[in-house]
PDB file of C-alpha atoms in Angstrom:
ATOM      1  CA  MET Q  18       0.000   0.000   0.000  1.00 63.00           C
ATOM      2  CA  ARG Q  19       2.860   2.343   0.894  1.00 68.00           C
ATOM      3  CA  ALA Q  20       4.658   1.677  -2.418  1.00 67.00           C
ATOM      4  CA  ALA Q  21       1.452   2.286  -4.368  1.00 62.00           C
ATOM      5  CA  GLU Q  22       0.873   5.518  -2.489  1.00 65.00           C
ATOM      6  CA  MET Q  23       4.440   6.755  -3.152  1.00 67.00           C
ATOM      7  CA  SER Q  24       4.271   5.898  -6.873  1.00 67.00           C
ATOM      8  CA  GLY Q  25       0.772   7.253  -7.306  1.00 64.00           C
ATOM      9  CA  GLU Q  26      -0.356   3.935  -8.832  1.00 67.00           C
ATOM     10  CA  ASP Q  27      -3.258   1.711  -7.854  1.00 62.00           C
ATOM     11  CA  VAL Q  28      -2.289  -1.467  -5.954  1.00 54.00           C
ATOM     12  CA  GLY Q  29      -4.247  -3.498  -8.520  1.00 57.00           C
ATOM     13  CA  VAL Q  30      -2.111  -2.055 -11.319  1.00 56.00           C
ATOM     14  CA  LEU Q  31       1.199  -2.750  -9.566  1.00 58.00           C
ATOM     15  CA  TRP Q  32       0.294  -6.207  -8.251  1.00 57.00           C
ATOM     16  CA  PRO Q  33      -2.727  -7.500 -10.206  1.00 58.00           C
ATOM     17  CA  GLU Q  34      -2.162 -11.167  -9.284  1.00 53.00           C
ATOM     18  CA  MET Q  35      -2.070 -10.329  -5.575  1.00 53.00           C
ATOM     19  CA  MET Q  36      -5.342  -8.418  -5.914  1.00 45.00           C
ATOM     20  CA  ARG Q  37      -6.980 -11.292  -7.808  1.00 48.00           C
ATOM     21  CA  ARG Q  38      -6.066 -13.642  -4.974  1.00 48.00           C
ATOM     22  CA  ALA Q  39      -7.207 -11.240  -2.255  1.00 49.00           C
ATOM     23  CA  VAL Q  40     -10.494 -10.098  -3.786  1.00 52.00           C
ATOM     24  CA  LYS Q  41     -13.243 -12.339  -5.161  1.00 51.00           C
ATOM     25  CA  VAL Q  42     -14.158 -11.496  -8.729  1.00 53.00           C
ATOM     26  CA  GLY Q  43     -16.670 -12.964 -11.182  1.00 56.00           C
ATOM     27  CA  SER Q  44     -17.870 -16.468 -10.375  1.00 61.00           C
ATOM     28  CA  ASP Q  45     -15.650 -16.625  -7.287  1.00 76.00           C
ATOM     29  CA  ARG Q  46     -18.236 -14.467  -5.562  1.00 88.00           C
ATOM     30  CA  GLU Q  47     -20.563 -17.478  -5.437  1.00 96.00           C
ATOM     31  CA  LEU Q  48     -18.197 -19.427  -3.189  1.00 95.00           C
ATOM     32  CA  VAL Q  49     -19.148 -18.837   0.435  1.00 95.00           C
ATOM     33  CA  GLY Q  50     -16.833 -21.511   1.832  1.00 95.00           C
ATOM     34  CA  ILE Q  51     -14.901 -24.681   1.061  1.00 94.00           C
ATOM     35  CA  TYR Q  52     -14.296 -27.495   3.545  1.00 94.00           C
ATOM     36  CA  PRO Q  53     -11.872 -30.448   3.275  1.00 93.00           C
ATOM     37  CA  ARG Q  54     -14.659 -32.766   4.526  1.00 89.00           C
ATOM     38  CA  ARG Q  55     -18.425 -32.473   4.812  1.00 86.00           C
ATOM     39  CA  ALA Q  56     -17.906 -33.285   8.494  1.00 87.00           C
ATOM     40  CA  ASP Q  57     -15.983 -29.967   8.776  1.00 91.00           C
ATOM     41  CA  LEU Q  58     -18.981 -27.974   7.527  1.00 90.00           C
ATOM     42  CA  PRO Q  59     -20.558 -26.335  10.584  1.00 91.00           C
ATOM     43  CA  ARG Q  60     -23.865 -28.066  11.353  1.00 87.00           C
ATOM     44  CA  SER Q  61     -25.523 -24.656  11.362  1.00 93.00           C
ATOM     45  CA  VAL Q  62     -24.941 -24.299   7.585  1.00 94.00           C
ATOM     46  CA  PHE Q  63     -27.454 -27.017   6.662  1.00 93.00           C
ATOM     47  CA  ARG Q  64     -29.825 -26.044   9.472  1.00 95.00           C
ATOM     48  CA  ASP Q  65     -29.834 -22.359   8.522  1.00 96.00           C
ATOM     49  CA  ALA Q  66     -30.040 -22.989   4.752  1.00 96.00           C
ATOM     50  CA  ILE Q  67     -33.045 -25.285   5.235  1.00 97.00           C
ATOM     51  CA  GLY Q  68     -34.618 -22.787   7.628  1.00 96.00           C
ATOM     52  CA  ARG Q  69     -34.182 -19.831   5.249  1.00 96.00           C
ATOM     53  CA  ALA Q  70     -35.442 -21.621   2.127  1.00 98.00           C
ATOM     54  CA  SER Q  71     -39.045 -20.949   1.187  1.00 97.00           C
ATOM     55  CA  SER Q  72     -39.473 -21.973  -2.462  1.00 97.00           C
ATOM     56  CA  ARG Q  73     -36.988 -24.766  -3.239  1.00 98.00           C
ATOM     57  CA  LEU Q  74     -35.444 -27.500  -1.088  1.00 98.00           C
ATOM     58  CA  TRP Q  75     -33.784 -30.136  -3.250  1.00 98.00           C
ATOM     59  CA  PHE Q  76     -31.846 -32.913  -1.564  1.00 98.00           C
ATOM     60  CA  GLY Q  77     -29.484 -34.634  -3.981  1.00 97.00           C
ATOM     61  CA  GLY Q  78     -27.397 -36.723  -1.600  1.00 94.00           C
ATOM     62  CA  TYR Q  79     -27.032 -40.438  -2.268  1.00 93.00           C
ATOM     63  CA  THR Q  80     -28.587 -41.127   1.152  1.00 95.00           C
ATOM     64  CA  SER Q  81     -28.943 -37.697   2.882  1.00 95.00           C
ATOM     65  CA  TYR Q  82     -29.419 -39.759   6.045  1.00 94.00           C
ATOM     66  CA  PHE Q  83     -27.143 -37.477   8.071  1.00 92.00           C
ATOM     67  CA  LEU Q  84     -29.864 -34.798   8.005  1.00 95.00           C
ATOM     68  CA  TRP Q  85     -31.834 -36.667  10.651  1.00 94.00           C
ATOM     69  CA  LEU Q  86     -28.742 -36.910  12.826  1.00 92.00           C
ATOM     70  CA  GLU Q  87     -27.431 -33.374  12.417  1.00 91.00           C
ATOM     71  CA  VAL Q  88     -30.407 -31.065  11.790  1.00 94.00           C
ATOM     72  CA  PRO Q  89     -32.676 -30.851  14.847  1.00 93.00           C
ATOM     73  CA  GLY Q  90     -36.389 -31.125  14.025  1.00 95.00           C
ATOM     74  CA  VAL Q  91     -35.749 -31.583  10.298  1.00 96.00           C
ATOM     75  CA  SER Q  92     -38.912 -33.689   9.782  1.00 96.00           C
ATOM     76  CA  ALA Q  93     -41.154 -30.980  11.246  1.00 96.00           C
ATOM     77  CA  THR Q  94     -39.333 -28.329   9.210  1.00 97.00           C
ATOM     78  CA  LEU Q  95     -39.777 -30.294   5.967  1.00 97.00           C
ATOM     79  CA  GLU Q  96     -43.469 -30.769   6.715  1.00 97.00           C
ATOM     80  CA  ALA Q  97     -43.919 -27.036   7.346  1.00 97.00           C
ATOM     81  CA  LYS Q  98     -42.043 -26.104   4.161  1.00 97.00           C
ATOM     82  CA  ALA Q  99     -44.083 -28.557   2.062  1.00 96.00           C
ATOM     83  CA  SER Q 100     -47.337 -27.313   3.605  1.00 95.00           C
ATOM     84  CA  ALA Q 101     -46.340 -23.739   2.731  1.00 96.00           C
ATOM     85  CA  GLY Q 102     -45.948 -24.742  -0.932  1.00 96.00           C
ATOM     86  CA  ALA Q 103     -42.178 -25.138  -1.240  1.00 97.00           C
ATOM     87  CA  ASP Q 104     -40.830 -27.480  -3.924  1.00 98.00           C
ATOM     88  CA  LEU Q 105     -39.274 -30.361  -1.968  1.00 98.00           C
ATOM     89  CA  ARG Q 106     -37.477 -33.223  -3.706  1.00 98.00           C
ATOM     90  CA  PHE Q 107     -35.263 -36.077  -2.560  1.00 98.00           C
ATOM     91  CA  LEU Q 108     -32.975 -37.733  -5.087  1.00 97.00           C
ATOM     92  CA  LEU Q 109     -31.601 -40.891  -3.481  1.00 97.00           C
ATOM     93  CA  GLY Q 110     -29.312 -43.673  -4.610  1.00 95.00           C
ATOM     94  CA  ASP Q 111     -30.868 -46.550  -6.516  1.00 95.00           C
ATOM     95  CA  LEU Q 112     -30.939 -49.579  -4.210  1.00 92.00           C
ATOM     96  CA  ASP Q 113     -30.996 -51.973  -7.168  1.00 92.00           C
ATOM     97  CA  SER Q 114     -28.067 -50.433  -9.025  1.00 94.00           C
ATOM     98  CA  PRO Q 115     -24.774 -52.313  -9.395  1.00 94.00           C
ATOM     99  CA  VAL Q 116     -23.155 -48.902  -8.751  1.00 92.00           C
ATOM    100  CA  THR Q 117     -24.621 -48.958  -5.241  1.00 92.00           C
ATOM    101  CA  ALA Q 118     -23.470 -52.534  -4.633  1.00 94.00           C
ATOM    102  CA  GLU Q 119     -19.937 -51.728  -5.807  1.00 92.00           C
ATOM    103  CA  ARG Q 120     -19.750 -48.629  -3.627  1.00 89.00           C
ATOM    104  CA  GLU Q 121     -20.890 -50.657  -0.620  1.00 91.00           C
ATOM    105  CA  ARG Q 122     -18.061 -53.100  -1.306  1.00 91.00           C
ATOM    106  CA  ILE Q 123     -15.545 -50.232  -1.471  1.00 88.00           C
ATOM    107  CA  GLU Q 124     -16.819 -48.506   1.671  1.00 85.00           C
ATOM    108  CA  ALA Q 125     -16.966 -51.795   3.599  1.00 88.00           C
ATOM    109  CA  THR Q 126     -18.937 -50.298   6.480  1.00 87.00           C
ATOM    110  CA  PRO Q 127     -21.725 -52.025   8.451  1.00 91.00           C
ATOM    111  CA  LEU Q 128     -24.032 -49.027   7.912  1.00 90.00           C
ATOM    112  CA  THR Q 129     -24.315 -49.633   4.160  1.00 92.00           C
ATOM    113  CA  LEU Q 130     -25.595 -47.233   1.533  1.00 91.00           C
ATOM    114  CA  SER Q 131     -28.700 -49.416   1.154  1.00 95.00           C
ATOM    115  CA  THR Q 132     -29.361 -49.188   4.888  1.00 95.00           C
ATOM    116  CA  ARG Q 133     -28.915 -45.407   4.928  1.00 94.00           C
ATOM    117  CA  ILE Q 134     -31.182 -44.991   1.888  1.00 96.00           C
ATOM    118  CA  ALA Q 135     -33.832 -47.166   3.565  1.00 96.00           C
ATOM    119  CA  MET Q 136     -33.523 -45.134   6.774  1.00 96.00           C
ATOM    120  CA  THR Q 137     -34.021 -41.870   4.878  1.00 97.00           C
ATOM    121  CA  ARG Q 138     -37.103 -43.311   3.183  1.00 96.00           C
ATOM    122  CA  ALA Q 139     -38.424 -44.428   6.579  1.00 96.00           C
ATOM    123  CA  GLU Q 140     -37.891 -40.934   8.022  1.00 97.00           C
ATOM    124  CA  LEU Q 141     -39.566 -39.317   5.016  1.00 96.00           C
ATOM    125  CA  SER Q 142     -42.580 -41.605   5.445  1.00 95.00           C
ATOM    126  CA  LYS Q 143     -43.091 -40.068   8.912  1.00 94.00           C
ATOM    127  CA  VAL Q 144     -43.280 -36.521   7.514  1.00 95.00           C
ATOM    128  CA  GLY Q 145     -46.901 -35.400   7.346  1.00 91.00           C
ATOM    129  CA  ALA Q 146     -46.597 -34.314   3.719  1.00 92.00           C
ATOM    130  CA  VAL Q 147     -45.913 -36.137   0.476  1.00 92.00           C
ATOM    131  CA  ILE Q 148     -42.362 -35.418  -0.631  1.00 95.00           C
ATOM    132  CA  PRO Q 149     -41.398 -36.704  -4.095  1.00 96.00           C
ATOM    133  CA  VAL Q 150     -38.512 -39.182  -4.101  1.00 97.00           C
ATOM    134  CA  ARG Q 151     -36.619 -40.460  -7.123  1.00 97.00           C
ATOM    135  CA  PHE Q 152     -33.775 -42.943  -7.450  1.00 97.00           C
ATOM    136  CA  SER Q 153     -30.590 -42.531  -9.469  1.00 95.00           C
ATOM    137  CA  ALA Q 154     -27.111 -44.036  -9.393  1.00 91.00           C
ATOM    138  CA  ARG Q 155     -25.584 -41.206 -11.430  1.00 88.00           C
ATOM    139  CA  HIS Q 156     -24.899 -38.871  -8.510  1.00 85.00           C
ATOM    140  CA  LEU Q 157     -22.796 -41.248  -6.432  1.00 80.00           C
ATOM    141  CA  ALA Q 158     -19.644 -39.168  -6.833  1.00 86.00           C
ATOM    142  CA  MET Q 159     -21.268 -35.792  -6.161  1.00 92.00           C
ATOM    143  CA  SER Q 160     -24.098 -34.723  -3.874  1.00 94.00           C
ATOM    144  CA  VAL Q 161     -25.957 -31.460  -4.484  1.00 97.00           C
ATOM    145  CA  TRP Q 162     -28.392 -29.883  -2.020  1.00 97.00           C
ATOM    146  CA  VAL Q 163     -30.193 -26.718  -3.188  1.00 98.00           C
ATOM    147  CA  PHE Q 164     -32.031 -24.309  -0.899  1.00 98.00           C
ATOM    148  CA  ASP Q 165     -33.521 -21.386  -2.850  1.00 98.00           C
ATOM    149  CA  GLU Q 166     -30.397 -19.473  -4.024  1.00 97.00           C
ATOM    150  CA  GLU Q 167     -27.961 -21.415  -1.852  1.00 98.00           C
ATOM    151  CA  ALA Q 168     -26.295 -24.777  -2.516  1.00 98.00           C
ATOM    152  CA  ILE Q 169     -24.060 -27.255  -0.735  1.00 96.00           C
ATOM    153  CA  VAL Q 170     -22.041 -29.558  -2.996  1.00 96.00           C
ATOM    154  CA  ALA Q 171     -20.012 -32.540  -1.797  1.00 93.00           C
ATOM    155  CA  THR Q 172     -17.523 -34.159  -4.164  1.00 92.00           C
ATOM    156  CA  HIS Q 173     -16.726 -37.683  -3.040  1.00 86.00           C
ATOM    157  CA  ILE Q 174     -13.126 -38.810  -2.789  1.00 81.00           C
ATOM    158  CA  GLY Q 175     -11.712 -42.326  -2.993  1.00 75.00           C
ATOM    159  CA  ALA Q 176     -13.130 -44.903  -0.609  1.00 69.00           C
ATOM    160  CA  GLY Q 177     -14.312 -42.327   1.934  1.00 71.00           C
ATOM    161  CA  LEU Q 178     -17.871 -42.016   3.157  1.00 73.00           C
ATOM    162  CA  GLY Q 179     -20.005 -39.002   2.278  1.00 72.00           C
ATOM    163  CA  GLN Q 180     -18.807 -37.182   5.385  1.00 78.00           C
ATOM    164  CA  ASP Q 181     -15.243 -37.355   3.993  1.00 77.00           C
ATOM    165  CA  SER Q 182     -16.153 -35.457   0.788  1.00 89.00           C
ATOM    166  CA  VAL Q 183     -14.669 -32.077  -0.100  1.00 93.00           C
ATOM    167  CA  THR Q 184     -17.622 -29.711   0.317  1.00 93.00           C
ATOM    168  CA  LEU Q 185     -18.500 -26.338  -1.225  1.00 95.00           C
ATOM    169  CA  HIS Q 186     -21.013 -23.826   0.096  1.00 96.00           C
ATOM    170  CA  LEU Q 187     -22.340 -21.625  -2.727  1.00 97.00           C
ATOM    171  CA  ARG Q 188     -24.690 -18.671  -3.004  1.00 97.00           C
ATOM    172  CA  ARG Q 189     -26.057 -17.633  -6.417  1.00 96.00           C
ATOM    173  CA  TRP Q 190     -24.601 -14.402  -7.761  1.00 94.00           C
ATOM    174  CA  ARG Q 191     -25.223 -14.391 -11.531  1.00 93.00           C
ATOM    175  CA  ASP Q 192     -26.751 -16.309 -14.421  1.00 94.00           C
ATOM    176  CA  GLY Q 193     -24.687 -19.241 -15.630  1.00 94.00           C
ATOM    177  CA  GLY Q 194     -22.401 -19.335 -12.610  1.00 95.00           C
ATOM    178  CA  ALA Q 195     -21.327 -22.391 -10.634  1.00 95.00           C
ATOM    179  CA  PHE Q 196     -24.581 -22.357  -8.645  1.00 97.00           C
ATOM    180  CA  ASP Q 197     -26.692 -22.526 -11.816  1.00 97.00           C
ATOM    181  CA  ARG Q 198     -24.502 -25.324 -13.210  1.00 96.00           C
ATOM    182  CA  TYR Q 199     -25.091 -27.461 -10.120  1.00 97.00           C
ATOM    183  CA  VAL Q 200     -28.830 -26.756 -10.298  1.00 98.00           C
ATOM    184  CA  GLU Q 201     -28.779 -27.955 -13.925  1.00 97.00           C
ATOM    185  CA  HIS Q 202     -26.953 -31.090 -12.771  1.00 96.00           C
ATOM    186  CA  PHE Q 203     -29.646 -31.835 -10.191  1.00 97.00           C
ATOM    187  CA  GLU Q 204     -32.452 -31.155 -12.675  1.00 97.00           C
ATOM    188  CA  SER Q 205     -30.905 -33.519 -15.214  1.00 96.00           C
ATOM    189  CA  LEU Q 206     -30.617 -36.327 -12.672  1.00 96.00           C
ATOM    190  CA  TRP Q 207     -34.139 -35.679 -11.417  1.00 97.00           C
ATOM    191  CA  THR Q 208     -35.586 -35.831 -14.922  1.00 97.00           C
ATOM    192  CA  ASP Q 209     -33.878 -39.166 -15.577  1.00 95.00           C
ATOM    193  CA  GLY Q 210     -34.518 -40.556 -12.094  1.00 95.00           C
ATOM    194  CA  LYS Q 211     -36.816 -43.443 -11.294  1.00 95.00           C
ATOM    195  CA  PRO Q 212     -39.847 -42.343  -9.227  1.00 95.00           C
ATOM    196  CA  ALA Q 213     -40.005 -44.137  -5.896  1.00 92.00           C
ATOM    197  CA  PRO Q 214     -43.239 -45.906  -4.929  1.00 84.00           C
ATOM    198  CA  GLN Q 215     -45.203 -43.969  -2.333  1.00 73.00           C
ATOM    199  CA  HIS Q 216     -45.077 -45.346   1.200  1.00 58.00           C
TER     200      HIS Q 216
END
């Protein structure tokens, strides 16, 4: 700053790369935070995003079972949001897919994907509102949860469980940005997904 002041030049002119790294520009503005693991994401992020959303709550996790463990009163909140007319959707892993079976073999954990999917379905059946559920095996490597203009994206790594995934917290800033791309991804999977039978 002192050198810029003495030379009469703008800091951004003298050190443009430094300014690019220090100040968010363009699509970078959509990135609220990045976490090495979903487990590092503060629990309040999901709770607050779900609480703030009024028009769209799309859950694109392969199981999304952790919601019932980490978000207090989530069933009552989902029921209230659905009753108020919000668009709620759950895209879950396909129990019958060989992709699911292979991932279970890789994870080698007693609480299998199939079990977690079944538990999410059981919890959803207790919600006093019909919430559409579809099955897909195409989102195994990346989970996308969308809450109005906010999104949480987890990119799965190696043999780790969902909680071990690198996780992004995004907020929409402009047309065609990263947020919109992830929404398009969810919509594509939803369109191709297999509707679940109603409980």
